[in-house]
Coordinates of C-alpha atoms in Angstrom, one line a residue:
M1 CA -50.4 74.7 -20.7
I2 CA -53.2 75.5 -23.1
V3 CA -56.9 75.5 -22.0
V4 CA -59.3 74.3 -24.7
T5 CA -63.0 75.0 -24.1
G6 CA -65.6 73.0 -26.0
A7 CA -63.1 70.2 -25.9
T8 CA -65.6 67.5 -26.8
G9 CA -67.0 69.4 -29.8
N10 CA -66.0 69.1 -33.5
V11 CA -63.2 71.7 -33.4
G12 CA -62.2 71.3 -29.7
R13 CA -61.7 67.6 -29.9
A14 CA -59.5 67.8 -32.9
L15 CA -57.5 70.7 -31.4
V16 CA -56.9 68.7 -28.2
R17 CA -55.6 65.8 -30.2
M18 CA -53.3 68.0 -32.4
L19 CA -51.8 69.8 -29.4
T20 CA -51.3 66.5 -27.6
E21 CA -49.5 65.0 -30.6
E22 CA -47.2 68.0 -30.4
R23 CA -46.5 67.2 -26.7
I24 CA -48.1 70.5 -25.6
P25 CA -49.8 70.2 -22.2
V26 CA -53.6 70.7 -22.5
T27 CA -56.5 71.2 -20.1
A28 CA -59.7 70.1 -21.8
V29 CA -62.8 71.8 -20.6
A30 CA -66.5 70.9 -21.4
R31 CA -69.7 70.8 -19.4
H32 CA -69.7 67.0 -19.2
I33 CA -66.2 65.6 -19.6
T34 CA -64.2 62.8 -18.1
A35 CA -60.7 61.4 -18.6
A36 CA -62.2 58.8 -21.0
D37 CA -63.1 61.7 -23.4
V38 CA -59.5 62.9 -23.9
P39 CA -56.2 61.4 -25.0
P40 CA -53.9 60.0 -22.2
G41 CA -52.1 62.8 -20.3
V42 CA -54.7 65.4 -21.0
R43 CA -56.2 67.1 -17.9
A44 CA -60.0 67.0 -18.2
V45 CA -62.0 69.5 -16.2
A46 CA -65.8 69.9 -16.2
G47 CA -66.6 73.6 -16.6
D48 CA -69.3 75.8 -18.1
L49 CA -68.7 79.1 -19.8
A50 CA -72.1 80.2 -18.6
E51 CA -70.7 80.0 -15.0
P52 CA -67.4 81.9 -15.2
A53 CA -66.8 81.8 -11.4
G54 CA -66.3 78.1 -11.6
L55 CA -63.6 78.2 -14.3
R56 CA -60.6 79.3 -12.1
A57 CA -59.5 75.8 -11.4
A58 CA -59.5 75.0 -15.1
F59 CA -57.5 78.1 -15.9
D60 CA -54.8 77.9 -13.2
G61 CA -51.3 77.3 -14.6
A62 CA -52.2 77.9 -18.2
R63 CA -50.6 80.4 -20.6
A64 CA -53.3 80.4 -23.3
L65 CA -57.0 79.9 -23.8
F66 CA -59.0 78.6 -26.8
L67 CA -62.4 80.2 -26.2
L68 CA -65.8 79.4 -27.8
V69 CA -68.6 81.9 -28.1
A70 CA -70.8 80.4 -25.4
G71 CA -72.5 81.7 -22.3
Q72 CA -73.5 85.3 -21.8
E73 CA -70.5 86.8 -19.8
P74 CA -67.4 87.0 -22.0
Y75 CA -65.9 89.8 -19.8
A76 CA -66.3 87.6 -16.7
V77 CA -64.7 84.7 -18.4
L78 CA -61.7 86.8 -19.6
D79 CA -61.4 88.4 -16.2
A80 CA -61.1 84.9 -14.7
A81 CA -58.5 83.9 -17.3
R82 CA -56.4 87.0 -16.7
A83 CA -56.6 86.5 -12.9
A84 CA -55.4 82.9 -13.4
G85 CA -52.3 84.1 -15.3
I86 CA -53.4 83.4 -18.8
R87 CA -51.7 85.8 -21.3
E88 CA -53.3 84.8 -24.6
V89 CA -56.7 84.1 -25.9
V90 CA -57.8 82.6 -29.3
L91 CA -61.5 83.1 -30.0
L92 CA -63.5 80.8 -32.3
S93 CA -66.1 83.2 -33.6
S94 CA -68.4 83.3 -36.6
Q95 CA -68.0 84.9 -40.1
G96 CA -71.4 86.5 -39.4
A97 CA -69.8 88.6 -36.6
G98 CA -68.1 90.5 -39.5
T99 CA -70.8 90.3 -42.2
R100 CA -74.0 90.6 -40.1
P101 CA -73.1 91.9 -36.7
A102 CA -76.7 92.9 -35.9
Q103 CA -77.8 89.3 -36.3
Y104 CA -74.7 87.8 -34.8
E105 CA -74.4 90.2 -31.9
H106 CA -73.5 87.5 -29.5
A107 CA -70.3 86.6 -31.4
A108 CA -69.7 90.3 -32.0
L109 CA -69.9 90.9 -28.2
F110 CA -67.3 88.2 -27.6
E111 CA -65.0 89.7 -30.2
K112 CA -65.3 93.1 -28.5
A113 CA -64.5 91.6 -25.1
V114 CA -61.5 89.8 -26.4
R115 CA -60.1 92.9 -28.0
E116 CA -60.6 94.8 -24.8
S117 CA -59.3 92.1 -22.5
G118 CA -55.7 93.3 -22.2
L119 CA -54.6 89.8 -23.3
D120 CA -52.8 88.9 -26.5
W121 CA -55.5 87.8 -28.9
T122 CA -56.4 86.2 -32.2
I123 CA -59.9 85.9 -33.6
L124 CA -60.9 83.0 -35.9
R125 CA -64.1 83.7 -37.8
S126 CA -65.3 80.4 -39.2
G127 CA -67.6 80.1 -42.1
G128 CA -70.2 77.2 -42.2
M129 CA -68.6 73.9 -41.2
A130 CA -68.7 70.7 -43.1
T131 CA -70.1 69.0 -39.9
N132 CA -73.4 70.8 -40.4
A133 CA -74.1 68.0 -42.8
L134 CA -74.3 65.6 -39.9
A135 CA -77.8 67.0 -39.4
W136 CA -78.6 64.7 -42.4
A137 CA -77.0 61.6 -40.8
E138 CA -80.1 59.9 -39.5
S139 CA -82.2 60.6 -42.7
I140 CA -79.4 59.4 -44.9
R141 CA -78.8 56.3 -42.8
T142 CA -82.5 55.3 -42.7
H143 CA -83.9 56.7 -46.0
R144 CA -80.8 57.7 -48.1
A145 CA -82.4 61.1 -48.2
A146 CA -81.3 64.7 -47.4
A147 CA -83.3 67.9 -47.2
A148 CA -82.1 71.6 -47.0
P149 CA -83.3 75.0 -48.2
F150 CA -81.6 76.9 -51.0
G151 CA -80.4 73.8 -52.7
D152 CA -78.4 75.6 -55.4
V153 CA -76.8 78.4 -53.4
G154 CA -73.1 77.7 -52.9
L155 CA -71.0 78.6 -49.9
P156 CA -67.3 77.6 -49.1
F157 CA -67.9 75.3 -46.1
V158 CA -64.8 74.6 -44.0
D159 CA -63.6 71.3 -42.5
P160 CA -63.5 71.6 -38.7
D161 CA -60.2 69.8 -38.6
D162 CA -58.7 72.7 -40.6
V163 CA -60.2 75.2 -38.2
A164 CA -58.5 73.2 -35.4
A165 CA -55.2 73.1 -37.3
V166 CA -55.3 76.9 -37.7
A167 CA -56.0 77.3 -34.0
A168 CA -53.1 75.0 -33.1
A169 CA -50.8 77.0 -35.4
V170 CA -52.0 80.3 -33.9
L171 CA -51.5 79.0 -30.4
R172 CA -47.9 78.0 -31.2
E173 CA -46.8 81.1 -33.2
E174 CA -46.6 84.6 -31.9
A175 CA -46.9 86.1 -35.4
H176 CA -50.7 85.8 -35.4
R177 CA -51.4 88.0 -32.4
G178 CA -53.8 90.8 -33.1
A179 CA -55.1 89.1 -36.3
T180 CA -58.6 88.3 -37.3
Y181 CA -58.8 85.4 -39.8
T182 CA -61.8 84.2 -41.9
L183 CA -61.7 80.5 -42.3
T184 CA -63.4 78.8 -45.3
G185 CA -63.0 75.8 -47.5
P186 CA -61.3 75.9 -50.9
E187 CA -64.5 76.1 -53.0
A188 CA -68.1 76.9 -52.7
T189 CA -70.5 73.9 -52.7
T190 CA -74.3 73.8 -52.7
P191 CA -76.5 71.7 -50.5
R192 CA -77.3 69.6 -53.5
E193 CA -73.6 69.1 -54.3
R194 CA -72.8 68.2 -50.6
A195 CA -75.5 65.5 -50.6
A196 CA -74.0 64.2 -53.9
A197 CA -70.6 64.1 -52.3
I198 CA -71.9 62.1 -49.4
A199 CA -73.6 59.7 -51.9
A200 CA -70.3 59.3 -53.7
A201 CA -68.5 58.5 -50.4
L202 CA -71.2 55.9 -49.6
G203 CA -71.2 54.5 -53.1
E204 CA -75.1 54.7 -53.0
P205 CA -77.5 57.4 -54.3
V206 CA -78.9 59.9 -51.8
R207 CA -82.1 61.7 -52.8
F208 CA -82.0 65.5 -52.2
T209 CA -85.2 67.5 -51.4
E210 CA -85.2 71.3 -51.4
Q211 CA -87.1 72.7 -48.3
T212 CA -88.9 76.0 -48.3
R213 CA -87.5 78.8 -46.2
E214 CA -90.5 78.3 -43.9
E215 CA -89.9 74.6 -43.4
A216 CA -86.2 75.2 -42.6
H217 CA -87.1 78.1 -40.2
A218 CA -89.5 75.9 -38.3
L219 CA -86.9 73.1 -37.9
M220 CA -84.0 75.4 -36.9
A221 CA -86.1 77.3 -34.4
R222 CA -86.4 74.1 -32.3
F223 CA -82.7 74.4 -31.3
M224 CA -81.5 77.8 -32.2
P225 CA -82.4 81.4 -31.0
L226 CA -84.6 83.2 -33.5
P227 CA -82.0 85.9 -34.3
A228 CA -79.5 83.1 -35.1
V229 CA -82.1 81.3 -37.2
E230 CA -82.8 84.5 -39.2
G231 CA -79.1 85.2 -39.7
T232 CA -78.3 81.7 -40.7
L233 CA -81.1 81.5 -43.3
A234 CA -80.1 84.9 -44.7
I235 CA -76.5 83.7 -45.2
L236 CA -77.7 80.3 -46.7
G237 CA -80.3 81.9 -49.0
E238 CA -78.9 85.4 -49.9
P239 CA -75.2 85.4 -49.1
T240 CA -73.2 88.5 -49.6
D241 CA -70.2 88.6 -51.8
R242 CA -68.1 88.4 -48.6
E243 CA -69.9 85.3 -47.5
R244 CA -69.4 83.6 -50.8
W245 CA -65.7 84.6 -50.8
V246 CA -63.1 81.8 -50.6
S247 CA -60.7 83.2 -48.0
P248 CA -57.0 82.6 -48.3
D249 CA -56.4 82.8 -44.5
A250 CA -56.5 79.1 -43.7
G251 CA -54.1 78.3 -46.5
R252 CA -51.7 81.0 -45.5
V253 CA -51.6 79.9 -41.9
L254 CA -51.4 76.2 -42.7
G255 CA -49.1 76.4 -45.7
R256 CA -51.4 74.1 -47.7
A257 CA -54.9 74.3 -49.2
P258 CA -57.8 73.5 -46.8
G259 CA -59.6 70.3 -47.4
T260 CA -62.6 69.9 -49.7
F261 CA -66.1 68.9 -48.6
A262 CA -65.7 65.7 -50.6
A263 CA -62.6 64.8 -48.6
W264 CA -64.5 65.4 -45.4
A265 CA -67.4 63.2 -46.6
E266 CA -65.0 60.4 -47.5
R267 CA -63.4 60.6 -44.1
N268 CA -66.7 60.7 -42.3
A269 CA -68.7 58.3 -44.5
A270 CA -69.3 55.9 -41.5
A271 CA -71.6 58.5 -39.9
F272 CA -74.0 58.1 -42.8
R273 CA -73.9 54.4 -43.4

């Protein structure tokens, strides 16, 4: 049995589906989840990583845990996992934990807790995800318009399905234990290019507007902690060489090239129609 936290999210939902297709027993955990949210045969358990004491029922009988950076008590979550008999943890972290640990201290804390847990572990540091473009969904649907700061700064955004596929491989194969992988797409794309890729998928033009840093900061601060806002804007606007780097890790684990943003846009065009 594998426990997947964040099972209704972009990565977790895909991971649950992939493991189920391989006939691996899964317990899907999210704060608000029912049997209707998961494939047939998957055990759905409502649970919150912010309340580790309530996770024991979800963890019982499992051998491995797919863990998100969520809540404030990673040590308590891992203690509960170990007490339930879980032997392995795969953490979905952020590339920023390695490149900007002072600004991504929450993710860095989770990584430290995982390494000190006494469990077998693997850490997946995801770069920016293609699904970030879903923030444009309403404006593209209603106005065929998209806005973002730093319109011509390129980063190698990764398809969440590829992140899930790497997680599934890591959970199956012992060779990845003790590894830290950085997961990116196969090429850097700019916000302007990503808007154009969505336009191509729709077969209609999409007008791109470049925001100022201040405009982007004000919008992001509505739903993100300020340190995360600052860290995200720093990466988007002034990425380091390491943040611009196209990592080979996903390709090595999967045995194929990760998908492009354009392919993601084609597959998800309905969200923007």
